CSV table of C-alpha atoms in Angstrom, one decimal:
chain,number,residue,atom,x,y,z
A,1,UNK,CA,56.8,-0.9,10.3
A,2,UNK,CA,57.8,0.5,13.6
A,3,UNK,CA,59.0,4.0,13.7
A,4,UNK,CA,62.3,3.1,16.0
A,5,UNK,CA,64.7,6.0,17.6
A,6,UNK,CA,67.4,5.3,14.8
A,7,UNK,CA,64.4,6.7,12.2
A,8,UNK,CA,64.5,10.4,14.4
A,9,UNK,CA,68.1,10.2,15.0
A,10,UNK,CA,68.6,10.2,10.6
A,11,UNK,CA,66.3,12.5,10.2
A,12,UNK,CA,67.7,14.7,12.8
A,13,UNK,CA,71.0,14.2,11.4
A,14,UNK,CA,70.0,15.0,7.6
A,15,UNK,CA,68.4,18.4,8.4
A,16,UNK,CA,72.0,18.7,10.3
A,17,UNK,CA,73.5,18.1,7.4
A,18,UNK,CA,71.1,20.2,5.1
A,19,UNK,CA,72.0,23.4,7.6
A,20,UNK,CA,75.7,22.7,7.3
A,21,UNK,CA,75.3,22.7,3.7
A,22,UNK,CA,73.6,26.2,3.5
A,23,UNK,CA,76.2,27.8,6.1
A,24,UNK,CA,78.8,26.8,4.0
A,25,UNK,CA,77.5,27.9,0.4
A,26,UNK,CA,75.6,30.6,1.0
A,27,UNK,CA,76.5,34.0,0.2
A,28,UNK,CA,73.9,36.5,1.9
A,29,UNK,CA,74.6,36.4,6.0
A,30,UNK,CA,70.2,36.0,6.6
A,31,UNK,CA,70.3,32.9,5.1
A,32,UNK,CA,73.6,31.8,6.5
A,33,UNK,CA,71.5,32.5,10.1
A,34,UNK,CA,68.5,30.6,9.1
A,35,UNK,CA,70.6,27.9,8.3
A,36,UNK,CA,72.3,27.7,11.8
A,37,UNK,CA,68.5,27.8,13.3
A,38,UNK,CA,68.1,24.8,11.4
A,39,UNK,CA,70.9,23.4,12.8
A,40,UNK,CA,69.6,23.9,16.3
A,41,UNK,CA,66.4,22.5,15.3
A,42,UNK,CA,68.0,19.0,14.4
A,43,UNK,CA,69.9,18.8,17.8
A,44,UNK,CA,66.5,19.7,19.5
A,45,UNK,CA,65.1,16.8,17.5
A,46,UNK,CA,67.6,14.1,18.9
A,47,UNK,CA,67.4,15.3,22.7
A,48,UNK,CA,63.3,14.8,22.2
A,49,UNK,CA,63.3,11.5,20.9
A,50,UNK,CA,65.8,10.3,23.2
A,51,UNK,CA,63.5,11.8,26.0
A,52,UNK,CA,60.9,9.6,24.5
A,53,UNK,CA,62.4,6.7,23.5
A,54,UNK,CA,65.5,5.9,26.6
A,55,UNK,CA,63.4,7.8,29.8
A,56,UNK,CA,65.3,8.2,32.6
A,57,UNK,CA,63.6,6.5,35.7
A,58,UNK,CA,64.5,9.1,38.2
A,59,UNK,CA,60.9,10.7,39.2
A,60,UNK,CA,61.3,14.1,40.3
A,61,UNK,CA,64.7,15.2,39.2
A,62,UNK,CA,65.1,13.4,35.6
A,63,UNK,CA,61.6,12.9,33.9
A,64,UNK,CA,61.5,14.3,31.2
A,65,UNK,CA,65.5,16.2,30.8
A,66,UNK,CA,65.5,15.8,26.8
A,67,UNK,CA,62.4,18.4,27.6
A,68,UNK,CA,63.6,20.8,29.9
A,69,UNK,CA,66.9,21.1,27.7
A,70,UNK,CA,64.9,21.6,24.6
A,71,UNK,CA,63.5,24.4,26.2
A,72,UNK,CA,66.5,26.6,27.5
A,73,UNK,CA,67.9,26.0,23.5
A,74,UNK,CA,65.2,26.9,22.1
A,75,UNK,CA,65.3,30.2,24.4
A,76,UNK,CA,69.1,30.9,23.5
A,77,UNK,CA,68.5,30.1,19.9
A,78,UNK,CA,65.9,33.0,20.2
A,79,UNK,CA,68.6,35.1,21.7
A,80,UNK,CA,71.1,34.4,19.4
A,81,UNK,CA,69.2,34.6,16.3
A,82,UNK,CA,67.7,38.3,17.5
A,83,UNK,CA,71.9,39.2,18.1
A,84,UNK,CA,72.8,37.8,14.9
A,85,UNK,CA,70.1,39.6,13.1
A,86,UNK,CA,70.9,42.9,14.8
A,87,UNK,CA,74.5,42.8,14.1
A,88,UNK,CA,74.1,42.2,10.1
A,89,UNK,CA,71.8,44.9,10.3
A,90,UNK,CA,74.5,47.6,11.5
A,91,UNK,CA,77.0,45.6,9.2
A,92,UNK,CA,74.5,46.6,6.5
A,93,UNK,CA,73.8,49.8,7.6
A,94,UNK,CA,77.8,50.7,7.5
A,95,UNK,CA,78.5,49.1,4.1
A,96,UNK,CA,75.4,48.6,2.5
A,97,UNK,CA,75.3,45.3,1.4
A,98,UNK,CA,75.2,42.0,3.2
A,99,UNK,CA,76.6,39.4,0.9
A,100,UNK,CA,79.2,37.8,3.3
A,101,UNK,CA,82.2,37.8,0.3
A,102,UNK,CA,83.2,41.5,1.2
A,103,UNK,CA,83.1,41.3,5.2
A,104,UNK,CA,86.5,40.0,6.0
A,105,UNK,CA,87.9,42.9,7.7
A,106,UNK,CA,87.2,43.6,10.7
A,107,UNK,CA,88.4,47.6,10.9
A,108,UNK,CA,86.8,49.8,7.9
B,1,UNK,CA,41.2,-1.5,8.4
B,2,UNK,CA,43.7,-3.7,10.7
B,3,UNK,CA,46.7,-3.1,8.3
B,4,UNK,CA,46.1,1.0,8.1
B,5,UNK,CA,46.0,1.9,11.7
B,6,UNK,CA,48.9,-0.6,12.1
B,7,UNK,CA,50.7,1.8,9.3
B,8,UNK,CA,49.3,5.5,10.2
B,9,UNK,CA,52.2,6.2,13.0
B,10,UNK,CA,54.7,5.4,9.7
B,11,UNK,CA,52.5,6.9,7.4
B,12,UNK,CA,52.6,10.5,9.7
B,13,UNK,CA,56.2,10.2,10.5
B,14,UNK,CA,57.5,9.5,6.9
B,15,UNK,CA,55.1,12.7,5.5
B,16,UNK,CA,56.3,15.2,8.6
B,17,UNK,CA,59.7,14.0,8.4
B,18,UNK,CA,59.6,14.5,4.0
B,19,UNK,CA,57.9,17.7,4.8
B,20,UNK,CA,61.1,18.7,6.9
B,21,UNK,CA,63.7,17.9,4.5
B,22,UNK,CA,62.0,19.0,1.3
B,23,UNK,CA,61.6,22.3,3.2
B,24,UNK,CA,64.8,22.4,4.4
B,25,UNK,CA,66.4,22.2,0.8
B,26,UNK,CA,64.0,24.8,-0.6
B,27,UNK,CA,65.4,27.0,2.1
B,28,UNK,CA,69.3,26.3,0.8
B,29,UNK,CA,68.6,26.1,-3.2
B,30,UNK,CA,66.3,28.7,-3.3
B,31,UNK,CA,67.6,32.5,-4.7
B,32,UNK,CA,64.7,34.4,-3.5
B,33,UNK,CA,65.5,35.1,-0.3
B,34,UNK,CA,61.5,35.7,1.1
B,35,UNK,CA,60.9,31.8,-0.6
B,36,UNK,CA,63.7,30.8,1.7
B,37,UNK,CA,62.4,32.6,4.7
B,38,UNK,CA,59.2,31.0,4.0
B,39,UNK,CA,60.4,27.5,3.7
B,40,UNK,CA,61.8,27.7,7.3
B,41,UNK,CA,58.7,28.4,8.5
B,42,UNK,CA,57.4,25.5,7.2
B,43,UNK,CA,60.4,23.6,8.2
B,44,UNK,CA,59.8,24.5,11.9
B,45,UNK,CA,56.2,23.5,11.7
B,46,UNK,CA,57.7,20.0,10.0
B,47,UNK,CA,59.8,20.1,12.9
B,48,UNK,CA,56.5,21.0,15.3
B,49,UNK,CA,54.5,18.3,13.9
B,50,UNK,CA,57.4,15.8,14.7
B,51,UNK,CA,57.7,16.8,18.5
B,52,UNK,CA,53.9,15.9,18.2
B,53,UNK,CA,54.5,12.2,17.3
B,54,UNK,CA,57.1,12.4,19.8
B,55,UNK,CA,54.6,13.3,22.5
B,56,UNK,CA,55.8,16.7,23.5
B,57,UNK,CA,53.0,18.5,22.7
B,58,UNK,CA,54.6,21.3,25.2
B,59,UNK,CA,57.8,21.9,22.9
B,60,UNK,CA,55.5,20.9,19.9
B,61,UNK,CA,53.7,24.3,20.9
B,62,UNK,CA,56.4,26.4,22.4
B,63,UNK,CA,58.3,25.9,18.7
B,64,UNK,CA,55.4,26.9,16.9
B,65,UNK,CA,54.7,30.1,19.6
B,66,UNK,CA,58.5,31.3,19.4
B,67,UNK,CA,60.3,29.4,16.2
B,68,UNK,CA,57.2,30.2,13.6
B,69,UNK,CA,55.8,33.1,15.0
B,70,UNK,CA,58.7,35.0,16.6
B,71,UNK,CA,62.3,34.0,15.0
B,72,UNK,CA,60.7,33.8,11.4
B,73,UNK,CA,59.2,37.1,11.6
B,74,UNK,CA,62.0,38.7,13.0
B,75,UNK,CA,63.9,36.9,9.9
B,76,UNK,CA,61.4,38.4,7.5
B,77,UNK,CA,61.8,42.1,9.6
B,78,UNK,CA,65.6,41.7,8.5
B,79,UNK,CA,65.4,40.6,4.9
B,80,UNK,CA,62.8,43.6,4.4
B,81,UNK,CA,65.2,46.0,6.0
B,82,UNK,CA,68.8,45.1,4.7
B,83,UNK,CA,67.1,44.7,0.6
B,84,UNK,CA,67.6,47.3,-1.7
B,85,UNK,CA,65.3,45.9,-4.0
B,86,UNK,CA,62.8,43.3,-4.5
B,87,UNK,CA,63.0,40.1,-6.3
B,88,UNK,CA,66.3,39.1,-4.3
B,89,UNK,CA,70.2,39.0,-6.2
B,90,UNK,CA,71.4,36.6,-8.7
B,91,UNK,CA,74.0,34.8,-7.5
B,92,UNK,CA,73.1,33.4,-3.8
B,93,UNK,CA,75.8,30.4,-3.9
B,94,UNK,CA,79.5,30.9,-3.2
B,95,UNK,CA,82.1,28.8,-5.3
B,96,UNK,CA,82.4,26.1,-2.4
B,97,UNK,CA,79.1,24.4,-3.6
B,98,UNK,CA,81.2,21.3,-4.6
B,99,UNK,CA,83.9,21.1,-1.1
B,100,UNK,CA,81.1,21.7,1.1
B,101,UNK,CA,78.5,19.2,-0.8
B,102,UNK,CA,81.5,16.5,-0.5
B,103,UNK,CA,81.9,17.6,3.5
B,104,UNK,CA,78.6,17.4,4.3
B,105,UNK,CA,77.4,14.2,2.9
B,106,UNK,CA,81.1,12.6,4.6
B,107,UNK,CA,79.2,14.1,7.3
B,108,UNK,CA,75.7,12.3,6.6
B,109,UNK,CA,77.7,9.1,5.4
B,110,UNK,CA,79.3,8.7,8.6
B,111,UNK,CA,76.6,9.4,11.4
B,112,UNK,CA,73.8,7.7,9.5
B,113,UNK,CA,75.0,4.4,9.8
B,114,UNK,CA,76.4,4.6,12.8
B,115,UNK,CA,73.3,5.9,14.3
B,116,UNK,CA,71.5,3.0,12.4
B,117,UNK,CA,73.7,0.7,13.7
B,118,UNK,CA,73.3,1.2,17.6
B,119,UNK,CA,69.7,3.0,17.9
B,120,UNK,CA,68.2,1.6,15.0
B,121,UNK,CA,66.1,-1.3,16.9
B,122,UNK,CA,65.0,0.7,20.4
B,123,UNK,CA,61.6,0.8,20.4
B,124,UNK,CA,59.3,3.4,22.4
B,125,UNK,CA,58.1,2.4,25.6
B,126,UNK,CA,54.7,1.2,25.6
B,127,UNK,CA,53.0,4.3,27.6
B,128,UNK,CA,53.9,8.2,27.1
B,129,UNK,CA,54.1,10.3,29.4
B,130,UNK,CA,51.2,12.4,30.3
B,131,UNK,CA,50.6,16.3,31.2
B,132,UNK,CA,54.1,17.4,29.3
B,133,UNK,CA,53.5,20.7,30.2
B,134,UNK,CA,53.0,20.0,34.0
B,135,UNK,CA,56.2,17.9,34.5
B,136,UNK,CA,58.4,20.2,32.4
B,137,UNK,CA,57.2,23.1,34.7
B,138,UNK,CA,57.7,21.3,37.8
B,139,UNK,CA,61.3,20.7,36.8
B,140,UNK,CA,61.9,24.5,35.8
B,141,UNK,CA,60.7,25.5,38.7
B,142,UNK,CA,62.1,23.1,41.4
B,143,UNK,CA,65.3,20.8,40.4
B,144,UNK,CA,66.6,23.5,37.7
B,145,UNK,CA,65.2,27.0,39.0
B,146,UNK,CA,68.9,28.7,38.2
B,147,UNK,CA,69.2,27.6,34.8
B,148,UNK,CA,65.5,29.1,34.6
B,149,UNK,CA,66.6,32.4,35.9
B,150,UNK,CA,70.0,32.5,34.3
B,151,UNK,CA,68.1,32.2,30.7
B,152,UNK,CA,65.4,35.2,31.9
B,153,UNK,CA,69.0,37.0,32.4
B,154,UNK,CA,70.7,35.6,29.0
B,155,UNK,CA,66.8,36.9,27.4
B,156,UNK,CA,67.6,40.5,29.2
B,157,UNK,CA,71.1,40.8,27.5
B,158,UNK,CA,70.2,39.9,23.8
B,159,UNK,CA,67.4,42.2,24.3
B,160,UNK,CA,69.3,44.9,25.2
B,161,UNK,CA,72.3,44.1,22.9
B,162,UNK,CA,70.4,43.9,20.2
B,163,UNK,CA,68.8,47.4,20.7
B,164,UNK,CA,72.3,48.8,21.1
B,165,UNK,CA,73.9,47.4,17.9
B,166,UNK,CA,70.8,48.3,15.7
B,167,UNK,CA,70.1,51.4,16.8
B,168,UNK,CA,70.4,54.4,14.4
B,169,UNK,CA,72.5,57.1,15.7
């Protein structure tokens, strides 16, 4: 059989799901961040097979956009993920722990 | 030998994309937190291998360069520095398992068909692209040059922000 776009968009939409999933159930914040890098992951997914699968005919300025965009996530993902990380550090740092059922406060 | 290499494309996509999701619920069941760090790595190179059968080998490569071999180490760097112990805690699930299990397959139940129904016959044109790399670079460089330099900025800031916040004082 044919692997058609609707077989990326699923899967792209199941490891979607699978991420939303962990951010929602799990307790220590690390995992709760690899979970949302997951997330990103699917939506790169999508904007690559729709590069490949509906091209956009205009040479020069649209070959290729599912590509380009691909790239700048994957760039702010990095960013955000090294943000995230640093932050629960000095979270666990000041209290020790980094289960996410005691941080509800936001002044000590 | 006519009906396998009619099957191999399904054959690699069904394995890379069973890869992906088996990895991807090791990474939320798991209670060791170093298995689950472990299983997104092998999640992004799912993920890697998929971008491959997409034919963007240039992302295929630039997530294995930066999600594998950067963001997964700097995971690990995290987990080894926030643990007081090893062997990871006990309980690693809050009490929502069942609401957010219910959400998110709502969630699956109504995207997948809908995706089904309106993508699920386009077929790939006959002919890829060739030389990713050189057409993505061409468009960094001359239709979207200010997003380029915008994200060397945004790279600057998290840099920096991150030193800040996890510096010891």
């Amino acid at each position: 059989m044919t692997i058609t776009l609707g077989h990326y968009l699923v899967l792209a939409a199941l490891l979607f799901s699978i991420g939303l999933y962990g951010v929602l159930t799990r307790r220590n914040a690390i995992t709760v961040l690899m979970c949302v890098e997951m997330m990103l992951n699917a939506a790169n997914i999508n904007m690559v097979a729709f590069s490949r699968y509906l091209p956009a005919y205009l040479p020069g300025k649209t070959e290729m956009l599912g590509h380009v965009f691909v790239v700048f996530t994957i760039t702010i993902a990095a960013a955000e993920a090294a943000v995230g990380l640093a932050i629960v550090l000095a979270i666990y740092r000041l209290r020790h722990t980094v289960k996410l059922d005691g941080m509800n406060e936001m002044k000590w | 030998m006519n009906h396998l290499s009619e099957a191999l494309p399904a054959i690699w996509f069904y394995t890379f994309a069973g890869v992906v999701l088996v990895s991807a619920l090791c990474v939320v069941g798991l209670k060791n937190i170093v298995h689950c760090a472990m299983f997104l790595a092998s999640t992004f190179l799912g993920v890697a291998a998929i971008y491959f059968l997409l034919n963007a080998e240039f992302i295929a490569v630039v997530q294995v360069l930066i999600y594998v071999g950067a963001i997964t180490v700097l995971i690990l760097f995290a987990i080894m520095l926030s643990q007081k112990f090893l062997g990871g805690e006990i309980k690693q699930h809050n009490t929502q398992s069942l609401p957010a299990a219910a959400l998110t397959a709502v969630l699956a139940g109504v995207l997948i068909p809908v995706l089904l129904d309106t993508w699920g016959k386009v077929e790939a044109p006959a002919e890829a692209m060739h030389g990713t790399a050189e057409t993505v670079g061409a468009m960094l460089v001359q239709p979207y040059v200010v997003p380029f330099e915008v994200a060397s900025l945004v790279l600057l800031a998290a840099m920096l922000g991150a030193v800040v916040i996890a510096r010891k004082d």
